[in-house]
């Protein structure tokens, strides 16, 4: 089953199940109890949205040796954390805005997204799966 977020072209963010070239709208908790709504859309009628709408994005810089070498820097002793605004997440086929007034260069790289399911604080390594 492929669960997606989409805009129905009326400015409404929806959740649906992608079945071939058709998206069937659902409501409820996608991790358990949800129900199918009567609304169905062809994929050419909708705009695919990012899979989630984060409230904050925490990033780790220079977190692998090859990138540090490319930058002619040494890997830091501790993680180099920085934030990105939620507006940095874009929908399918949207253009990437080059931030020329903030940065003189933009790097591309593969990314890993981690979604934390509930509030957590000082979680020990034995119970991380609970979050």
Coordinates of N, CA and C in Angstrom, one line a residue:
X1 N 0.8 -1.2 0.0 CA 0.0 0.0 0.0 C 0.9 1.2 0.0
X2 N 0.6 2.2 -0.9 CA 1.3 3.4 -0.9 C 0.4 4.6 -0.4
X3 N 0.8 5.1 0.8 CA 0.1 6.2 1.4 C 0.8 7.5 1.0
X4 N 0.0 8.5 0.5 CA 0.6 9.8 0.1 C -0.1 10.9 0.7
X5 N 0.5 12.1 0.7 CA -0.1 13.4 1.0 C -0.3 14.1 -0.3
X6 N -1.4 14.8 -0.5 CA -1.6 15.5 -1.8 C -2.5 16.7 -1.6
X7 N -2.4 17.6 -2.6 CA -3.3 18.8 -2.6 C -4.3 18.5 -3.7
X8 N -5.6 18.6 -3.3 CA -6.6 18.3 -4.3 C -6.9 19.4 -5.3
X9 N -6.0 20.4 -5.4 CA -6.0 21.5 -6.3 C -7.1 22.5 -5.9
X10 N -7.5 22.4 -4.6 CA -8.4 23.4 -4.0 C -7.7 24.0 -2.7
X11 N -6.4 23.7 -2.6 CA -5.6 24.2 -1.4 C -5.8 23.4 -0.2
X12 N -6.3 22.2 -0.4 CA -6.6 21.3 0.8 C -5.6 20.2 0.8
X13 N -4.8 20.1 1.9 CA -3.8 19.0 2.1 C -4.6 17.7 2.5
X14 N -4.5 16.7 1.8 CA -5.2 15.4 2.0 C -4.2 14.3 2.1
X15 N -4.7 13.2 2.6 CA -4.0 11.9 2.7 C -4.8 10.9 1.9
X16 N -4.0 10.1 1.1 CA -4.7 9.1 0.3 C -3.9 7.9 0.1
X17 N -4.5 6.9 -0.6 CA -3.9 5.6 -0.9 C -3.7 5.7 -2.5
X18 N -2.5 5.5 -2.9 CA -2.2 5.5 -4.4 C -2.4 4.1 -4.9
X19 N -3.4 4.0 -5.8 CA -3.7 2.7 -6.5 C -3.5 2.9 -8.0
X20 N -2.4 2.6 -8.5 CA -2.1 2.8 -9.9 C -2.1 4.2 -10.3
X21 N -3.1 4.7 -11.1 CA -3.2 6.1 -11.5 C -4.3 6.8 -10.7
X22 N -4.8 6.2 -9.7 CA -5.9 6.8 -8.9 C -5.5 6.9 -7.4
X23 N -5.9 8.0 -6.8 CA -5.7 8.2 -5.4 C -7.0 8.2 -4.7
X24 N -7.2 7.4 -3.7 CA -8.4 7.3 -2.9 C -8.1 8.0 -1.6
X25 N -8.9 9.1 -1.3 CA -8.7 9.8 -0.1 C -9.1 9.0 1.2
X26 N -8.3 9.2 2.2 CA -8.6 8.5 3.5 C -8.6 9.6 4.6
X27 N -9.2 9.2 5.7 CA -9.2 10.1 6.9 C -8.9 9.1 8.1
X28 N -8.3 9.7 9.2 CA -8.0 8.9 10.3 C -6.5 8.8 10.5
X29 N -6.1 7.8 11.3 CA -4.7 7.5 11.7 C -4.2 6.5 10.7
X30 N -3.2 6.9 9.9 CA -2.7 6.0 8.9 C -1.9 4.9 9.5
X31 N -1.5 5.0 10.8 CA -0.8 3.9 11.4 C -1.7 2.8 12.0
X32 N -3.0 3.1 11.8 CA -3.9 2.1 12.4 C -5.3 2.2 11.9
X33 N -6.1 3.1 12.5 CA -7.5 3.1 12.1 C -7.8 4.3 11.2
X34 N -8.1 4.0 10.0 CA -8.5 5.0 9.0 C -9.7 4.5 8.2
X35 N -10.4 5.4 7.5 CA -11.5 5.0 6.6 C -11.3 5.6 5.3
X36 N -11.8 4.9 4.3 CA -11.8 5.4 2.9 C -12.9 6.4 2.8
X37 N -12.6 7.5 2.1 CA -13.7 8.5 1.8 C -14.1 8.3 0.4
X38 N -15.3 8.8 0.0 CA -15.7 8.5 -1.4 C -14.9 9.3 -2.5
X39 N -14.1 10.2 -2.1 CA -13.3 11.0 -3.0 C -12.2 10.2 -3.6
X40 N -12.1 10.2 -5.0 CA -11.0 9.6 -5.7 C -10.6 10.6 -6.7
X41 N -9.3 10.6 -7.0 CA -8.7 11.6 -7.9 C -7.7 10.8 -8.8
X42 N -7.6 11.3 -10.1 CA -6.6 10.8 -11.0 C -5.3 11.5 -10.6
X43 N -4.2 10.8 -10.8 CA -2.9 11.4 -10.4 C -2.6 12.7 -11.1
X44 N -3.1 12.9 -12.4 CA -2.9 14.1 -13.1 C -3.8 15.2 -12.6
X45 N -4.7 15.0 -11.6 CA -5.6 16.0 -11.1 C -5.0 16.6 -9.8
X46 N -4.0 16.0 -9.2 CA -3.5 16.4 -7.9 C -2.1 16.9 -8.0
X47 N -1.6 17.4 -6.8 CA -0.2 17.8 -6.6 C 0.3 16.9 -5.5
X48 N 1.3 16.2 -5.7 CA 1.9 15.4 -4.7 C 2.6 16.3 -3.7
X49 N 2.3 16.1 -2.4 CA 3.0 16.9 -1.3 C 4.1 16.1 -0.7
X50 N 4.9 16.7 0.1 CA 5.9 16.0 0.9 C 5.2 15.0 1.8
X51 N 5.8 13.9 2.2 CA 5.2 12.9 3.0 C 4.8 13.3 4.4
X52 N 5.4 14.4 4.8 CA 5.0 15.0 6.1 C 5.2 16.5 6.1
X53 N 4.6 17.1 7.1 CA 4.8 18.6 7.3 C 5.5 18.9 8.6
X54 N 6.8 18.8 8.6 CA 7.6 19.0 9.8 C 7.4 20.4 10.4
X55 N 7.5 20.4 11.7 CA 7.5 21.7 12.4 C 8.9 22.2 12.7
X56 N 9.9 21.3 12.6 CA 11.3 21.7 12.8 C 12.2 20.6 12.0
X57 N 13.3 21.1 11.5 CA 14.2 20.2 10.8 C 15.6 20.4 11.4
X58 N 16.1 19.4 12.1 CA 17.4 19.5 12.7 C 18.4 18.7 11.8
X59 N 19.5 19.3 11.4 CA 20.4 18.7 10.5 C 21.8 18.5 11.2
X60 N 22.5 17.5 10.7 CA 23.9 17.3 11.2 C 24.8 17.5 10.0
X61 N 25.8 18.4 10.2 CA 26.7 18.8 9.2 C 28.0 18.0 9.3
X62 N 28.7 17.9 8.2 CA 30.0 17.2 8.2 C 30.0 15.8 8.9
X63 N 28.9 15.1 8.6 CA 28.7 13.9 9.4 C 29.3 12.6 8.7
X64 N 30.0 12.8 7.6 CA 30.7 11.7 7.0 C 32.0 12.2 6.5
X65 N 33.0 11.4 6.5 CA 34.4 11.7 6.3 C 34.6 12.2 4.8
X66 N 34.0 11.6 3.8 CA 34.2 12.0 2.5 C 33.7 13.5 2.2
X67 N 32.6 13.9 2.8 CA 32.1 15.2 2.6 C 33.1 16.2 3.4
X68 N 33.5 15.9 4.5 CA 34.5 16.7 5.2 C 35.7 16.9 4.4
X69 N 36.2 15.8 3.7 CA 37.4 15.9 2.9 C 37.1 16.8 1.7
X70 N 35.9 16.7 1.1 CA 35.6 17.5 -0.1 C 35.6 19.0 0.3
X71 N 35.2 19.3 1.6 CA 35.2 20.7 2.1 C 36.6 21.1 2.6
X72 N 37.6 20.2 2.5 CA 38.9 20.4 3.0 C 38.9 20.8 4.5
X73 N 38.1 20.0 5.3 CA 37.9 20.2 6.7 C 38.1 18.9 7.4
X74 N 38.4 18.9 8.7 CA 38.4 17.7 9.5 C 37.0 17.5 10.1
X75 N 36.6 16.2 10.2 CA 35.4 15.9 10.8 C 35.3 16.5 12.3
X76 N 34.3 17.1 12.7 CA 34.2 17.6 14.0 C 34.2 16.5 15.1
X77 N 34.7 16.9 16.3 CA 34.7 15.9 17.4 C 33.3 15.6 17.9
X78 N 32.4 16.6 17.8 CA 31.0 16.4 18.2 C 30.1 16.8 17.0
X79 N 28.9 16.3 17.0 CA 28.0 16.6 15.8 C 27.8 18.1 15.7
X80 N 27.9 18.5 14.4 CA 27.6 19.9 14.0 C 26.2 20.1 13.6
X81 N 25.4 20.6 14.5 CA 23.9 20.7 14.3 C 23.5 22.1 13.8
X82 N 22.6 22.1 12.9 CA 22.0 23.3 12.4 C 20.5 23.0 12.0
X83 N 19.8 24.1 11.9 CA 18.3 24.0 11.6 C 18.0 24.4 10.2
X84 N 17.0 23.9 9.6 CA 16.4 24.3 8.4 C 15.0 24.7 8.6
X85 N 14.4 25.7 7.9 CA 13.0 26.0 8.1 C 12.1 25.0 7.5
X86 N 10.9 24.8 8.0 CA 10.0 23.8 7.4 C 9.7 24.2 5.9
X87 N 9.9 25.4 5.5 CA 9.7 25.8 4.1 C 10.8 25.2 3.2
X88 N 11.8 24.6 3.7 CA 12.8 24.0 2.9 C 12.3 22.7 2.3
X89 N 11.2 22.2 2.8 CA 10.7 20.9 2.3 C 9.7 21.3 1.1
X90 N 9.9 20.8 0.0 CA 9.1 21.1 -1.2 C 8.3 19.9 -1.7
X91 N 7.3 20.2 -2.5 CA 6.5 19.2 -3.1 C 7.2 18.6 -4.3
X92 N 6.6 17.5 -4.8 CA 7.1 16.8 -6.0 C 7.1 17.7 -7.2
X93 N 8.2 17.8 -7.9 CA 8.4 18.6 -9.1 C 8.5 20.1 -8.8
X94 N 8.5 20.5 -7.6 CA 8.7 22.0 -7.3 C 10.1 22.3 -7.6
X95 N 10.4 23.6 -8.0 CA 11.7 24.0 -8.2 C 12.4 24.3 -6.9
X96 N 13.7 24.0 -6.8 CA 14.5 24.3 -5.6 C 15.0 25.7 -5.8
X97 N 14.7 26.5 -4.7 CA 15.0 27.9 -4.7 C 16.5 28.0 -4.3
X98 N 17.3 28.7 -5.1 CA 18.7 28.9 -4.8 C 18.8 30.1 -3.9
X99 N 19.3 30.0 -2.6 CA 19.3 31.1 -1.7 C 20.5 32.0 -1.9
X100 N 20.6 32.7 -3.0 CA 21.8 33.4 -3.3 C 22.0 34.6 -2.3
X101 N 21.1 35.1 -1.6 CA 21.3 36.1 -0.6 C 21.8 35.6 0.7
X102 N 21.7 34.3 0.9 CA 22.2 33.6 2.2 C 23.5 32.8 2.0
X103 N 23.7 32.3 0.8 CA 24.7 31.3 0.6 C 25.4 31.5 -0.7
X104 N 26.7 31.3 -0.8 CA 27.4 31.4 -2.0 C 27.5 30.0 -2.7
X105 N 27.0 29.0 -2.0 CA 27.1 27.7 -2.6 C 26.0 26.8 -2.0
X106 N 25.6 25.8 -2.7 CA 24.6 24.9 -2.3 C 25.1 23.5 -2.6
X107 N 25.1 22.6 -1.6 CA 25.6 21.2 -1.8 C 24.4 20.3 -2.0
X108 N 24.6 19.3 -2.8 CA 23.6 18.3 -2.9 C 24.1 17.0 -2.3
X109 N 23.3 16.2 -1.7 CA 23.7 15.0 -1.1 C 22.4 14.2 -0.7
X110 N 22.6 12.9 -0.5 CA 21.5 12.1 -0.1 C 21.2 12.4 1.4
X111 N 19.9 12.3 1.7 CA 19.5 12.7 3.0 C 18.7 11.5 3.7
X112 N 18.7 11.5 5.0 CA 17.9 10.6 5.7 C 16.9 11.4 6.6
X113 N 15.7 11.0 6.5 CA 14.7 11.7 7.4 C 14.3 10.8 8.5
X114 N 14.2 11.3 9.7 CA 13.8 10.5 10.9 C 12.6 11.3 11.5
X115 N 11.5 10.5 11.6 CA 10.3 11.1 12.2 C 10.2 10.5 13.6
X116 N 10.1 11.4 14.6 CA 10.0 11.0 16.0 C 8.5 11.0 16.3
X117 N 8.0 9.8 16.7 CA 6.5 9.7 16.8 C 5.9 10.3 18.0
X118 N 6.6 10.5 19.1 CA 6.1 11.2 20.3 C 7.2 11.9 21.0
X119 N 6.8 12.8 21.9 CA 7.8 13.6 22.7 C 8.8 12.7 23.4
X120 N 10.0 13.1 23.3 CA 11.1 12.3 23.9 C 12.1 13.2 24.6
X121 N 12.7 12.7 25.6 CA 13.8 13.5 26.3 C 14.7 12.5 27.0
X122 N 16.0 12.6 26.7 CA 17.0 11.7 27.3 C 16.6 10.2 27.2
X123 N 16.3 9.8 26.0 CA 15.9 8.4 25.8 C 17.1 7.5 25.9
X124 N 17.1 6.4 26.6 CA 18.2 5.5 26.7 C 18.2 4.6 25.5
X125 N 19.4 4.0 25.2 CA 19.5 3.3 23.9 C 18.7 2.0 23.9
X126 N 18.2 1.5 25.1 CA 17.4 0.3 25.1 C 15.9 0.6 24.8
X127 N 15.5 1.8 24.9 CA 14.0 2.1 24.7 C 13.8 3.0 23.5
X128 N 14.7 3.2 22.6 CA 14.5 4.2 21.5 C 13.4 3.8 20.6
X129 N 13.1 2.5 20.5 CA 12.1 2.1 19.5 C 10.7 2.5 20.0
X130 N 10.5 2.9 21.2 CA 9.2 3.3 21.7 C 8.9 4.7 21.2
X131 N 9.8 5.4 20.6 CA 9.6 6.8 20.1 C 9.7 6.8 18.5

